[in-house]
Coordinates of C-alpha atoms and ligand atoms in Angstrom, one line a residue:
S1120 CA 31.8 -27.8 -70.0
Q1121 CA 35.5 -28.6 -69.7
H1122 CA 36.9 -31.9 -71.0
K1123 CA 38.0 -34.4 -68.4
V1124 CA 41.4 -35.8 -68.6
Y1125 CA 42.9 -38.5 -66.3
V1126 CA 46.6 -38.8 -65.9
T1127 CA 47.9 -42.1 -64.6
R1128 CA 51.0 -40.5 -62.9
P1129 CA 51.4 -37.5 -60.7
D1130 CA 55.1 -37.2 -61.6
V1131 CA 55.1 -36.4 -65.3
D1132 CA 56.8 -33.0 -65.8
D1133 CA 54.4 -30.3 -64.8
S1134 CA 54.8 -28.4 -68.0
G1135 CA 52.6 -31.0 -69.7
L1136 CA 50.0 -30.9 -66.9
E1137 CA 50.0 -27.1 -67.1
L1138 CA 49.1 -27.2 -70.8
L1139 CA 46.2 -29.5 -70.0
R1140 CA 45.0 -27.5 -67.0
K1141 CA 44.5 -24.4 -69.2
S1142 CA 41.4 -25.9 -70.8
C1143 CA 40.7 -29.2 -69.2
Q1144 CA 39.7 -30.6 -65.8
V1145 CA 42.7 -32.7 -64.9
S1146 CA 42.9 -35.5 -62.3
T1147 CA 45.9 -37.6 -61.6
W1148 CA 46.8 -40.8 -59.8
H1149 CA 48.6 -39.7 -56.6
E1150 CA 51.4 -42.2 -56.1
T1151 CA 54.6 -42.7 -58.0
N1152 CA 54.0 -46.4 -58.4
P1153 CA 51.6 -47.2 -61.3
V1154 CA 47.9 -46.8 -60.8
P1155 CA 46.4 -50.1 -59.8
R1156 CA 44.2 -51.5 -62.5
S1157 CA 41.1 -51.6 -60.4
E1158 CA 41.6 -47.9 -59.7
L1159 CA 42.2 -47.1 -63.4
I1160 CA 39.0 -48.9 -64.3
R1161 CA 37.1 -47.0 -61.7
V1162 CA 38.4 -43.5 -62.5
V1163 CA 38.5 -43.7 -66.3
A1164 CA 34.7 -43.7 -66.4
G1165 CA 33.4 -40.7 -68.2
K1166 CA 36.8 -39.2 -69.1
D1167 CA 37.4 -37.6 -72.5
A1168 CA 41.0 -38.4 -72.6
L1169 CA 43.5 -40.7 -70.9
Y1170 CA 47.1 -39.7 -70.4
C1171 CA 48.9 -42.9 -69.7
A1172 CA 52.4 -44.5 -69.6
L1173 CA 53.8 -47.9 -70.6
T1174 CA 53.1 -49.2 -67.1
D1175 CA 49.3 -49.0 -67.8
K1176 CA 47.7 -51.7 -69.9
V1177 CA 45.0 -50.1 -71.9
D1178 CA 42.8 -52.9 -73.2
K1179 CA 39.2 -53.6 -74.0
E1180 CA 38.3 -53.7 -70.4
V1181 CA 39.7 -50.3 -69.7
L1182 CA 38.1 -48.8 -72.8
D1183 CA 34.7 -50.4 -71.9
A1184 CA 35.1 -48.9 -68.4
A1185 CA 35.8 -45.5 -69.9
G1186 CA 32.7 -45.4 -72.0
P1187 CA 31.8 -43.6 -75.2
Q1188 CA 33.0 -40.3 -74.0
L1189 CA 36.7 -41.3 -74.4
K1190 CA 38.2 -39.7 -77.5
C1191 CA 41.9 -40.1 -77.0
V1192 CA 44.5 -42.2 -75.3
A1193 CA 47.9 -40.6 -75.2
T1194 CA 51.0 -42.4 -73.9
I1195 CA 54.2 -40.8 -72.7
S1196 CA 56.3 -43.3 -74.6
V1197 CA 57.2 -44.2 -78.2
G1198 CA 56.2 -47.8 -77.6
Y1199 CA 52.4 -48.5 -77.6
D1200 CA 52.3 -52.3 -77.2
H1201 CA 50.5 -51.7 -73.9
I1202 CA 47.6 -50.2 -75.8
D1203 CA 45.0 -52.2 -77.7
V1204 CA 45.1 -49.9 -80.8
E1205 CA 42.8 -52.2 -82.8
E1206 CA 40.1 -51.7 -80.1
C1207 CA 40.8 -48.0 -80.1
R1208 CA 40.4 -47.9 -83.9
K1209 CA 37.0 -49.7 -83.7
R1210 CA 35.8 -47.1 -81.2
G1211 CA 37.1 -44.1 -83.0
I1212 CA 39.5 -43.3 -80.1
R1213 CA 42.7 -41.6 -81.3
V1214 CA 46.0 -42.8 -80.0
G1215 CA 49.0 -40.5 -79.4
F1216 CA 52.6 -41.3 -78.6
T1217 CA 56.0 -39.6 -78.3
P1218 CA 58.3 -40.7 -81.1
D1219 CA 61.3 -38.6 -82.4
V1220 CA 61.9 -36.5 -79.2
L1221 CA 63.3 -39.6 -77.4
T1222 CA 65.3 -41.0 -80.3
D1223 CA 68.7 -39.4 -79.4
A1224 CA 68.4 -40.2 -75.7
T1225 CA 67.5 -43.8 -76.4
A1226 CA 70.3 -44.2 -78.9
E1227 CA 72.8 -42.7 -76.4
L1228 CA 71.7 -45.1 -73.7
T1229 CA 72.0 -48.0 -76.1
L1230 CA 75.6 -47.0 -76.9
A1231 CA 76.3 -46.8 -73.2
L1232 CA 75.0 -50.3 -72.7
L1233 CA 76.9 -51.5 -75.7
L1234 CA 80.2 -50.1 -74.4
A1235 CA 79.5 -51.3 -70.8
T1236 CA 78.9 -54.9 -71.9
N1237 CA 81.7 -55.0 -74.5
R1238 CA 84.3 -53.6 -72.1
R1239 CA 82.8 -55.2 -69.0
L1240 CA 82.5 -52.0 -67.1
F1241 CA 80.1 -53.1 -64.4
E1242 CA 82.0 -56.4 -63.8
A1243 CA 85.2 -54.5 -63.6
N1244 CA 83.8 -51.8 -61.4
K1245 CA 82.6 -54.4 -58.9
Q1246 CA 86.2 -55.6 -58.5
V1247 CA 87.3 -52.2 -57.3
Y1248 CA 84.9 -52.5 -54.4
N1249 CA 85.2 -56.2 -53.5
G1250 CA 88.9 -56.5 -53.4
G1251 CA 89.2 -58.3 -56.8
W1252 CA 91.5 -55.6 -58.0
K1253 CA 94.9 -57.0 -57.0
S1254 CA 97.1 -55.4 -59.6
W1255 CA 97.2 -54.4 -63.2
A1256 CA 97.2 -57.7 -65.2
P1257 CA 97.7 -58.1 -68.9
M1258 CA 94.6 -60.2 -69.7
W1259 CA 92.4 -59.3 -66.8
M1260 CA 88.9 -57.8 -67.5
C1261 CA 89.6 -57.8 -71.2
G1262 CA 86.6 -57.5 -73.5
Q1263 CA 86.0 -57.2 -77.2
G1264 CA 86.0 -53.7 -78.7
L1265 CA 83.6 -52.4 -81.2
K1266 CA 86.3 -51.9 -83.7
G1267 CA 86.3 -54.6 -86.2
S1268 CA 83.0 -56.1 -85.0
R1269 CA 80.0 -57.1 -86.9
V1270 CA 76.9 -55.3 -85.5
G1271 CA 73.4 -56.4 -86.3
L1272 CA 70.3 -54.3 -85.6
L1273 CA 66.9 -55.9 -85.3
G1274 CA 64.8 -52.9 -86.3
F1275 CA 65.9 -49.9 -88.3
G1276 CA 63.4 -47.2 -87.5
R1277 CA 64.2 -43.8 -86.0
I1278 CA 66.1 -45.3 -83.0
G1279 CA 67.9 -48.0 -85.0
Q1280 CA 69.2 -45.5 -87.5
E1281 CA 70.5 -43.2 -84.7
I1282 CA 72.2 -46.2 -83.0
A1283 CA 73.8 -47.1 -86.3
A1284 CA 75.1 -43.5 -86.8
R1285 CA 76.7 -43.6 -83.3
I1286 CA 78.3 -47.0 -83.9
V1287 CA 80.0 -45.9 -87.2
P1288 CA 82.7 -43.8 -85.5
F1289 CA 83.7 -46.9 -83.5
K1290 CA 84.8 -48.5 -86.8
P1291 CA 82.8 -51.7 -87.0
T1292 CA 83.6 -54.1 -89.9
E1293 CA 80.0 -54.1 -90.8
I1294 CA 76.5 -52.9 -89.7
T1295 CA 73.6 -55.1 -90.8
Y1296 CA 69.9 -54.7 -90.1
T1297 CA 66.8 -56.8 -90.3
T1298 CA 63.5 -55.2 -90.9
R1299 CA 60.4 -55.6 -93.2
S1300 CA 60.9 -52.2 -94.9
L1301 CA 64.3 -52.0 -96.6
R1302 CA 64.9 -48.2 -96.1
P1303 CA 67.7 -48.1 -98.7
K1304 CA 68.4 -44.4 -98.3
E1305 CA 68.7 -44.5 -94.5
A1306 CA 70.8 -47.7 -94.8
A1307 CA 73.2 -46.0 -97.3
A1308 CA 73.8 -43.1 -94.8
V1309 CA 75.4 -45.5 -92.3
N1310 CA 76.6 -48.0 -94.8
A1311 CA 74.4 -50.8 -93.4
R1312 CA 73.4 -53.9 -95.2
H1313 CA 70.0 -55.6 -95.1
V1314 CA 70.1 -59.2 -94.0
D1315 CA 67.5 -61.7 -92.9
F1316 CA 67.2 -62.6 -89.3
D1317 CA 69.1 -65.9 -89.6
E1318 CA 72.1 -64.3 -91.2
M1319 CA 72.1 -61.6 -88.5
L1320 CA 72.1 -64.3 -85.9
R1321 CA 74.9 -66.3 -87.5
E1322 CA 77.2 -63.5 -88.4
S1323 CA 77.0 -60.8 -85.6
D1324 CA 79.4 -60.2 -82.8
L1325 CA 76.9 -57.8 -81.3
I1326 CA 73.1 -57.7 -81.8
V1327 CA 71.0 -54.7 -80.8
V1328 CA 67.3 -55.0 -80.4
C1329 CA 65.6 -51.7 -81.5
C1330 CA 62.3 -52.9 -82.9
A1331 CA 58.7 -52.6 -81.6
L1332 CA 57.2 -55.5 -79.7
T1333 CA 54.6 -57.0 -82.0
P1334 CA 53.2 -60.5 -82.5
E1335 CA 56.0 -60.9 -85.1
T1336 CA 58.8 -60.0 -82.8
K1337 CA 57.5 -61.5 -79.5
E1338 CA 60.2 -63.8 -78.1
I1339 CA 61.9 -63.8 -81.5
F1340 CA 65.1 -64.3 -79.4
N1341 CA 64.3 -67.8 -78.3
A1342 CA 66.4 -70.9 -77.7
T1343 CA 66.6 -71.6 -81.4
A1344 CA 67.9 -68.1 -82.1
F1345 CA 70.5 -68.4 -79.3
Q1346 CA 71.7 -71.7 -80.8
K1347 CA 72.5 -69.9 -84.1
M1348 CA 74.4 -67.0 -82.5
K1349 CA 78.2 -66.9 -82.2
P1350 CA 79.6 -67.7 -78.8
N1351 CA 81.2 -64.3 -78.6
C1352 CA 77.9 -62.5 -79.4
I1353 CA 76.6 -59.8 -77.1
L1354 CA 72.9 -59.1 -77.1
I1355 CA 71.7 -55.6 -76.3
N1356 CA 68.0 -54.9 -75.8
T1357 CA 66.7 -51.3 -75.3
A1358 CA 63.3 -52.0 -76.9
R1359 CA 60.9 -54.3 -75.0
G1360 CA 61.6 -57.3 -72.8
G1361 CA 59.0 -59.3 -74.6
V1362 CA 61.2 -59.5 -77.7
V1363 CA 63.4 -61.9 -75.8
D1364 CA 62.5 -65.3 -74.3
Q1365 CA 64.1 -64.5 -71.0
K1366 CA 64.4 -68.1 -69.7
A1367 CA 66.2 -69.0 -73.0
L1368 CA 68.4 -65.9 -72.6
Y1369 CA 69.3 -67.0 -69.1
E1370 CA 70.3 -70.4 -70.3
A1371 CA 72.3 -69.0 -73.2
L1372 CA 74.2 -66.7 -70.8
K1373 CA 74.7 -69.3 -68.1
T1374 CA 76.0 -71.9 -70.5
K1375 CA 78.2 -69.3 -72.3
R1376 CA 76.2 -70.1 -75.5
I1377 CA 76.5 -66.3 -76.0
L1378 CA 79.0 -64.0 -74.3
A1379 CA 77.0 -61.3 -72.5
A1380 CA 73.8 -59.3 -72.6
G1381 CA 72.9 -55.7 -71.9
L1382 CA 69.3 -55.1 -71.1
D1383 CA 67.4 -51.9 -70.4
V1384 CA 64.1 -53.8 -70.6
T1385 CA 63.1 -57.1 -69.0
T1386 CA 60.1 -59.3 -68.3
P1387 CA 58.6 -58.4 -65.9
E1388 CA 59.5 -54.9 -64.9
P1389 CA 60.7 -54.3 -62.3
L1390 CA 62.7 -57.5 -62.4
P1391 CA 62.4 -59.2 -59.1
I1392 CA 65.7 -58.9 -57.1
D1393 CA 65.9 -62.7 -56.8
D1394 CA 65.7 -63.3 -60.5
P1395 CA 68.4 -65.7 -61.7
L1396 CA 69.6 -63.3 -64.3
L1397 CA 70.9 -61.1 -61.5
K1398 CA 73.3 -63.9 -60.4
L1399 CA 75.2 -63.8 -63.7
D1400 CA 78.4 -61.7 -64.2
N1401 CA 77.8 -61.5 -68.0
V1402 CA 74.7 -59.4 -67.9
V1403 CA 74.2 -55.7 -67.3
I1404 CA 70.6 -54.7 -66.5
L1405 CA 69.2 -51.2 -66.3
P1406 CA 65.8 -50.2 -65.0
H1407 CA 64.2 -49.1 -68.3
I1408 CA 65.9 -45.7 -68.5
G1409 CA 66.3 -45.4 -72.3
S1410 CA 64.7 -42.1 -72.7
A1411 CA 65.5 -40.8 -69.2
D1412 CA 67.2 -37.6 -70.1
I1413 CA 65.7 -34.6 -68.3
E1414 CA 64.9 -32.4 -71.3
T1415 CA 63.6 -35.4 -73.2
R1416 CA 61.2 -36.5 -70.4
K1417 CA 59.9 -32.9 -70.1
E1418 CA 59.3 -32.7 -73.8
M1419 CA 57.6 -36.1 -73.7
S1420 CA 55.2 -34.7 -71.0
R1421 CA 54.3 -31.7 -73.2
I1422 CA 53.9 -33.7 -76.4
T1423 CA 51.5 -36.1 -74.6
A1424 CA 49.5 -33.1 -73.4
R1425 CA 49.5 -31.5 -76.9
N1426 CA 48.4 -34.8 -78.4
I1427 CA 45.4 -34.8 -76.1
L1428 CA 44.5 -31.2 -76.7
A1429 CA 44.7 -31.7 -80.5
A1430 CA 42.6 -34.8 -80.4
L1431 CA 39.9 -33.1 -78.2
A1432 CA 39.8 -30.2 -80.6
G1433 CA 39.6 -32.5 -83.6
D1434 CA 43.0 -31.3 -84.9
K1435 CA 46.1 -33.0 -86.2
M1436 CA 48.1 -34.5 -83.3
V1437 CA 51.8 -34.0 -82.8
A1438 CA 52.2 -37.8 -83.2
E1439 CA 49.3 -40.1 -83.8
V1440 CA 49.5 -43.8 -84.1
E1441 CA 48.1 -44.8 -87.5
L1442 CA 45.3 -47.1 -86.8
Ligands
GLV2835 C1 60.0 -46.5 -73.6 O1 60.3 -47.6 -73.6 C2 59.1 -45.9 -74.6 O2 58.5 -46.7 -75.3 O3 59.1 -44.7 -74.7
GLV2836 C1 79.0 -58.5 -68.4 O1 78.8 -58.1 -67.3 C2 79.9 -57.8 -69.2 O2 80.1 -56.7 -68.8 O3 80.4 -58.4 -70.2

């Protein structure tokens, strides 16, 4: 009989669902808001594969509810901090994700946020609408350019490297990066220098978070870190909200300990509209749209489906999390 696959969203691109429907019995959650946890726990029972997104926490409880039939969890994302991969490993459940295909889209969005915060685009744009634009003025809405700046990257994987490559044409003084693996060849390609986290904090005019959320990086940007940063530093985060202690970030922005922040990710998501961060002028917040380029999202849908089909057939997946 056909494999049963549950898809936690009705709105992933249909090209992915079509691939699954050819050989599997596919059921999906029916609303565009995430499937409620109680519903996921109910419907996952007896499924062979789970097609999920970063909005679904796949932990021991969900895996227990699924039962021994579950062979694969595939997420339509590059991040998999929402999946308990250790529990999956113990149970022999294979985990798929969608790296590579979204690297360029995410790097582009990061550059957009970096320029937007550096040159105060959103703050300036508001002035056009609220009457704040009185006349051209020599020092009004000035920001700091990228040229001549010191840029630090926390994380130097696929996305970090592509961000670095896109920053190079803006002529920074230096690009530094902090990671566990040195990646000398990749670093040489963009003339980046490896530094420890402390040096990055102390020296950077711009810090870009492009690492995975792990126990090691969780809230690594805390009050102590913000204390070490230069007052003109701008923090960009297109990775995961959890890498930043958001209360400490609020304090750092409010007290001008740092200059500004550009965030595509927050804690929680969505950020409540009464969150104090939204009252500040020196922060630009986007609703987690890093990979939101049409072709990228379509391909992510297909890769997630192919990951499932490969796992169910016992074949090599397009992209499998090494457990
Ligand atoms: C988005 O945040 C992703 O992990 O793909
Ligand atoms: C903050 O809004 C900035 O654009 O610097």
